[in-house]
């Protein structure tokens, strides 16, 4: 009902895959599959492939994103990359708080909040990932977990900036497992997130925020998931590495 108020965004999370030439090849395969004006398409590539990706997407409408950003502007943070560095390269989006970063690299709700603020002040669009673990769903605390993640990720962020953020609801048990949330589970969680945003910032802001579903979205299930009222797009891992499958998902979002 309110889908017309927000942008549909399909973003590929390539994770730790693709060298520079491989990235250019995949983008060249995606190019002819773009649908005019229907939705925004983003490829979130490894840091090392950012320059090649920015070059390859020229004049295509495809946007480029990174998969992480540090929260400080510069200094003694060996191995880290700042928002200004990403912006200067030509990245427009950045994934923040992906469950793999929370699980393997000690990402917390607090660091997610700090990275989100640094992305915003650096002029990048954050794609903030939230979602419950399997045991949390089984213990019926999904609502509590996701509400906490949203509250802490948005702490200290004003309404104008909140409206710029993209949220990806990614149940951790569905990521890379081939087990997809049901359409109803995805809708319920995305609606919960929108209700939390409405409580924090009011309905107009909540209605304008793009909320994606992520977790084994693929060519076969995308259309049904994307048809749900509060599912405005997808964050796609495995299927974003296959141009044909990614193209089907883009088409589903564009219609
Ligand atoms: C992801 O990495 O964000 C993701 C959703 O992966 P997959 O689509 O492979 O489950």
GROMACS .gro file of C-alpha atoms and ligand atoms in nm:
model
  265
    1UNK     CA    1   0.000   0.000   0.000
    2UNK     CA    2   0.284   0.241   0.087
    3UNK     CA    3   0.544   0.085  -0.145
    4UNK     CA    4   0.522   0.383  -0.380
    5UNK     CA    5   0.674   0.599  -0.104
    6UNK     CA    6   1.013   0.430  -0.115
    7UNK     CA    7   1.284   0.317  -0.350
    8UNK     CA    8   1.313  -0.052  -0.433
    9UNK     CA    9   1.679  -0.150  -0.391
   10UNK     CA   10   1.839  -0.477  -0.497
   11UNK     CA   11   2.193  -0.507  -0.361
   12UNK     CA   12   2.440  -0.785  -0.421
   13UNK     CA   13   2.676  -0.874  -0.139
   14UNK     CA   14   2.967  -1.038  -0.315
   15UNK     CA   15   3.142  -1.110   0.016
   16UNK     CA   16   3.507  -1.220  -0.030
   17UNK     CA   17   3.467  -1.310  -0.396
   18UNK     CA   18   3.596  -1.171  -0.727
   19UNK     CA   19   3.927  -1.026  -0.832
   20UNK     CA   20   3.927  -0.702  -1.033
   21UNK     CA   21   3.894  -0.867  -1.377
   22UNK     CA   22   3.630  -1.107  -1.243
   23UNK     CA   23   3.435  -0.815  -1.099
   24UNK     CA   24   3.439  -0.633  -1.433
   25UNK     CA   25   3.323  -0.949  -1.611
   26UNK     CA   26   3.030  -1.002  -1.372
   27UNK     CA   27   2.922  -0.639  -1.399
   28UNK     CA   28   2.936  -0.662  -1.778
   29UNK     CA   29   2.706  -0.963  -1.756
   30UNK     CA   30   2.462  -0.777  -1.530
   31UNK     CA   31   2.448  -0.464  -1.751
   32UNK     CA   32   2.206  -0.601  -2.014
   33UNK     CA   33   1.979  -0.731  -1.738
   34UNK     CA   34   1.912  -0.385  -1.591
   35UNK     CA   35   1.547  -0.276  -1.596
   36UNK     CA   36   1.486   0.090  -1.673
   37UNK     CA   37   1.390   0.296  -1.369
   38UNK     CA   38   1.221   0.011  -1.185
   39UNK     CA   39   1.463  -0.021  -0.898
   40UNK     CA   40   1.809   0.075  -0.781
   41UNK     CA   41   2.075  -0.192  -0.832
   42UNK     CA   42   2.387  -0.200  -0.614
   43UNK     CA   43   2.689  -0.428  -0.617
   44UNK     CA   44   2.879  -0.442  -0.287
   45UNK     CA   45   3.222  -0.568  -0.382
   46UNK     CA   46   3.546  -0.637  -0.192
   47UNK     CA   47   3.759  -0.328  -0.124
   48UNK     CA   48   4.016  -0.443  -0.379
   49UNK     CA   49   3.756  -0.454  -0.657
   50UNK     CA   50   3.597  -0.115  -0.584
   51UNK     CA   51   3.796   0.083  -0.841
   52UNK     CA   52   3.738  -0.176  -1.114
   53UNK     CA   53   3.367  -0.190  -1.027
   54UNK     CA   54   3.325   0.189  -1.035
   55UNK     CA   55   3.492   0.190  -1.376
   56UNK     CA   56   3.276  -0.097  -1.507
   57UNK     CA   57   2.941   0.052  -1.397
   58UNK     CA   58   2.994   0.386  -1.575
   59UNK     CA   59   2.677   0.494  -1.760
   60UNK     CA   60   2.481   0.188  -1.651
   61UNK     CA   61   2.290   0.314  -1.346
   62UNK     CA   62   2.440   0.034  -1.136
   63UNK     CA   63   2.572   0.167  -0.803
   64UNK     CA   64   2.876   0.041  -0.617
   65UNK     CA   65   2.900  -0.028  -0.246
   66UNK     CA   66   3.158  -0.152   0.003
   67UNK     CA   67   3.106  -0.420   0.266
   68UNK     CA   68   3.236  -0.233   0.570
   69UNK     CA   69   3.365   0.107   0.681
   70UNK     CA   70   3.563   0.218   0.984
   71UNK     CA   71   3.414   0.467   1.227
   72UNK     CA   72   3.712   0.699   1.258
   73UNK     CA   73   3.807   0.945   0.986
   74UNK     CA   74   4.180   0.863   0.981
   75UNK     CA   75   4.469   0.758   1.202
   76UNK     CA   76   4.633   0.453   1.354
   77UNK     CA   77   4.377   0.187   1.259
   78UNK     CA   78   4.579  -0.068   1.064
   79UNK     CA   79   4.377  -0.253   0.805
   80UNK     CA   80   4.076  -0.023   0.820
   81UNK     CA   81   3.915   0.195   0.549
   82UNK     CA   82   3.740   0.529   0.612
   83UNK     CA   83   3.418   0.664   0.466
   84UNK     CA   84   3.609   0.942   0.289
   85UNK     CA   85   3.833   0.684   0.119
   86UNK     CA   86   3.530   0.494  -0.009
   87UNK     CA   87   3.356   0.809  -0.122
   88UNK     CA   88   3.664   0.929  -0.306
   89UNK     CA   89   3.681   0.603  -0.502
   90UNK     CA   90   3.318   0.642  -0.609
   91UNK     CA   91   3.138   0.404  -0.372
   92UNK     CA   92   2.787   0.519  -0.283
   93UNK     CA   93   2.666   0.249  -0.045
   94UNK     CA   94   2.820   0.048   0.237
   95UNK     CA   95   2.693  -0.262   0.416
   96UNK     CA   96   2.719  -0.228   0.794
   97UNK     CA   97   2.676  -0.492   1.064
   98UNK     CA   98   2.638  -0.794   0.837
   99UNK     CA   99   2.591  -1.105   1.052
  100UNK     CA  100   2.924  -1.246   0.930
  101UNK     CA  101   3.096  -0.937   1.069
  102UNK     CA  102   2.902  -0.969   1.394
  103UNK     CA  103   2.983  -1.341   1.417
  104UNK     CA  104   3.348  -1.351   1.307
  105UNK     CA  105   3.481  -0.999   1.361
  106UNK     CA  106   3.332  -0.886   1.690
  107UNK     CA  107   3.089  -0.635   1.542
  108UNK     CA  108   2.842  -0.513   1.807
  109UNK     CA  109   2.534  -0.294   1.806
  110UNK     CA  110   2.758  -0.014   1.933
  111UNK     CA  111   3.013  -0.044   1.649
  112UNK     CA  112   2.727  -0.074   1.400
  113UNK     CA  113   2.596   0.259   1.531
  114UNK     CA  114   2.940   0.422   1.507
  115UNK     CA  115   3.001   0.293   1.154
  116UNK     CA  116   2.654   0.406   1.046
  117UNK     CA  117   2.723   0.758   1.171
  118UNK     CA  118   3.060   0.768   0.998
  119UNK     CA  119   2.907   0.647   0.670
  120UNK     CA  120   2.637   0.914   0.690
  121UNK     CA  121   2.878   1.194   0.765
  122UNK     CA  122   3.098   1.073   0.480
  123UNK     CA  123   2.809   1.090   0.235
  124UNK     CA  124   2.761   0.714   0.194
  125UNK     CA  125   2.428   0.532   0.216
  126UNK     CA  126   2.447   0.271   0.492
  127UNK     CA  127   2.277  -0.065   0.445
  128UNK     CA  128   2.237  -0.163   0.810
  129UNK     CA  129   2.188  -0.536   0.867
  130UNK     CA  130   1.978  -0.672   1.152
  131UNK     CA  131   1.833  -1.014   1.220
  132UNK     CA  132   1.796  -1.286   1.477
  133UNK     CA  133   1.990  -1.609   1.528
  134UNK     CA  134   1.811  -1.943   1.495
  135UNK     CA  135   1.792  -1.999   1.871
  136UNK     CA  136   1.648  -1.652   1.915
  137UNK     CA  137   1.367  -1.726   1.669
  138UNK     CA  138   1.306  -2.061   1.835
  139UNK     CA  139   1.292  -1.890   2.174
  140UNK     CA  140   1.034  -1.644   2.036
  141UNK     CA  141   1.252  -1.340   2.102
  142UNK     CA  142   1.290  -1.224   1.739
  143UNK     CA  143   1.089  -0.909   1.809
  144UNK     CA  144   1.297  -0.821   2.113
  145UNK     CA  145   1.629  -0.886   1.932
  146UNK     CA  146   1.544  -0.693   1.616
  147UNK     CA  147   1.391  -0.403   1.814
  148UNK     CA  148   1.710  -0.378   2.022
  149UNK     CA  149   1.931  -0.386   1.712
  150UNK     CA  150   1.728  -0.108   1.548
  151UNK     CA  151   1.721   0.108   1.861
  152UNK     CA  152   2.097   0.084   1.912
  153UNK     CA  153   2.190   0.116   1.544
  154UNK     CA  154   1.992   0.442   1.521
  155UNK     CA  155   2.101   0.585   1.858
  156UNK     CA  156   2.189   0.954   1.825
  157UNK     CA  157   2.087   0.969   1.456
  158UNK     CA  158   1.836   1.242   1.372
  159UNK     CA  159   1.530   1.199   1.151
  160UNK     CA  160   1.689   1.358   0.843
  161UNK     CA  161   1.978   1.111   0.853
  162UNK     CA  162   1.757   0.817   0.952
  163UNK     CA  163   1.560   0.868   0.632
  164UNK     CA  164   1.877   0.809   0.429
  165UNK     CA  165   1.948   0.466   0.582
  166UNK     CA  166   1.858   0.136   0.415
  167UNK     CA  167   1.784  -0.154   0.651
  168UNK     CA  168   1.837  -0.517   0.557
  169UNK     CA  169   1.639  -0.766   0.765
  170UNK     CA  170   1.853  -1.079   0.745
  171UNK     CA  171   1.757  -1.368   0.971
  172UNK     CA  172   2.097  -1.526   1.039
  173UNK     CA  173   1.961  -1.879   0.999
  174UNK     CA  174   1.867  -1.797   0.640
  175UNK     CA  175   2.200  -1.653   0.526
  176UNK     CA  176   2.389  -1.885   0.294
  177UNK     CA  177   2.187  -2.183   0.414
  178UNK     CA  178   1.936  -2.223   0.132
  179UNK     CA  179   1.664  -2.190   0.396
  180UNK     CA  180   1.460  -1.879   0.318
  181UNK     CA  181   1.224  -1.707   0.560
  182UNK     CA  182   0.865  -1.756   0.457
  183UNK     CA  183   0.704  -1.458   0.286
  184UNK     CA  184   0.502  -1.405   0.604
  185UNK     CA  185   0.807  -1.417   0.833
  186UNK     CA  186   0.988  -1.166   0.610
  187UNK     CA  187   0.686  -0.933   0.601
  188UNK     CA  188   0.630  -0.960   0.976
  189UNK     CA  189   0.990  -0.866   1.058
  190UNK     CA  190   1.008  -0.584   0.801
  191UNK     CA  191   0.679  -0.444   0.936
  192UNK     CA  192   0.816  -0.467   1.290
  193UNK     CA  193   1.121  -0.266   1.180
  194UNK     CA  194   0.900  -0.005   1.017
  195UNK     CA  195   0.689   0.020   1.333
  196UNK     CA  196   1.007   0.070   1.541
  197UNK     CA  197   1.119   0.347   1.303
  198UNK     CA  198   0.776   0.508   1.329
  199UNK     CA  199   0.804   0.505   1.708
  200UNK     CA  200   1.149   0.667   1.688
  201UNK     CA  201   1.098   0.916   1.403
  202UNK     CA  202   0.730   0.928   1.307
  203UNK     CA  203   0.536   0.763   1.027
  204UNK     CA  204   0.653   0.975   0.731
  205UNK     CA  205   1.017   0.881   0.794
  206UNK     CA  206   0.927   0.516   0.858
  207UNK     CA  207   0.723   0.503   0.538
  208UNK     CA  208   1.013   0.642   0.334
  209UNK     CA  209   1.283   0.398   0.450
  210UNK     CA  210   1.373   0.109   0.222
  211UNK     CA  211   1.371  -0.221   0.412
  212UNK     CA  212   1.526  -0.515   0.233
  213UNK     CA  213   1.498  -0.885   0.303
  214UNK     CA  214   1.814  -1.095   0.286
  215UNK     CA  215   1.874  -1.465   0.341
  216UNK     CA  216   1.883  -1.714   0.054
  217UNK     CA  217   1.678  -1.489  -0.172
  218UNK     CA  218   1.705  -1.632  -0.522
  219UNK     CA  219   1.556  -1.629  -0.869
  220UNK     CA  220   1.279  -1.868  -0.765
  221UNK     CA  221   1.157  -1.697  -0.446
  222UNK     CA  222   1.232  -1.327  -0.503
  223UNK     CA  223   0.904  -1.225  -0.666
  224UNK     CA  224   0.689  -1.351  -0.380
  225UNK     CA  225   0.910  -1.199  -0.112
  226UNK     CA  226   0.930  -0.866  -0.291
  227UNK     CA  227   0.553  -0.854  -0.335
  228UNK     CA  228   0.509  -0.822   0.041
  229UNK     CA  229   0.403  -0.477   0.151
  230UNK     CA  230   0.699  -0.393   0.372
  231UNK     CA  231   0.970  -0.578   0.174
  232UNK     CA  232   1.119  -0.309  -0.048
  233UNK     CA  233   1.416  -0.491  -0.191
  234UNK     CA  234   1.676  -0.755  -0.127
  235UNK     CA  235   2.030  -0.799  -0.003
  236UNK     CA  236   2.153  -1.098  -0.195
  237UNK     CA  237   2.464  -1.307  -0.136
  238UNK     CA  238   2.505  -1.627  -0.335
  239UNK     CA  239   2.257  -1.545  -0.611
  240UNK     CA  240   2.423  -1.208  -0.677
  241UNK     CA  241   2.729  -1.391  -0.810
  242UNK     CA  242   2.528  -1.540  -1.096
  243UNK     CA  243   2.427  -1.268  -1.340
  244UNK     CA  244   2.125  -1.456  -1.476
  245UNK     CA  245   1.980  -1.517  -1.128
  246UNK     CA  246   2.056  -1.162  -1.016
  247UNK     CA  247   1.884  -1.038  -1.332
  248UNK     CA  248   1.566  -1.230  -1.247
  249UNK     CA  249   1.565  -1.073  -0.900
  250UNK     CA  250   1.615  -0.724  -1.047
  251UNK     CA  251   1.324  -0.786  -1.281
  252UNK     CA  252   1.103  -0.904  -0.995
  253UNK     CA  253   1.181  -0.586  -0.797
  254UNK     CA  254   1.130  -0.361  -1.097
  255UNK     CA  255   0.779  -0.481  -1.161
  256LIG     C1  256   2.401  -1.206   0.260
  256LIG     O1  257   2.520  -1.237   0.261
  256LIG     O2  258   2.368  -1.093   0.298
  256LIG     C2  259   2.304  -1.303   0.214
  256LIG     C3  260   2.177  -1.275   0.223
  256LIG     O3  261   2.355  -1.420   0.161
  256LIG     P1  262   2.271  -1.535   0.083
  256LIG     O4  263   2.182  -1.464  -0.015
  256LIG     O5  264   2.372  -1.618   0.019
  256LIG     O6  265   2.190  -1.605   0.187
   0.00000   0.00000   0.00000
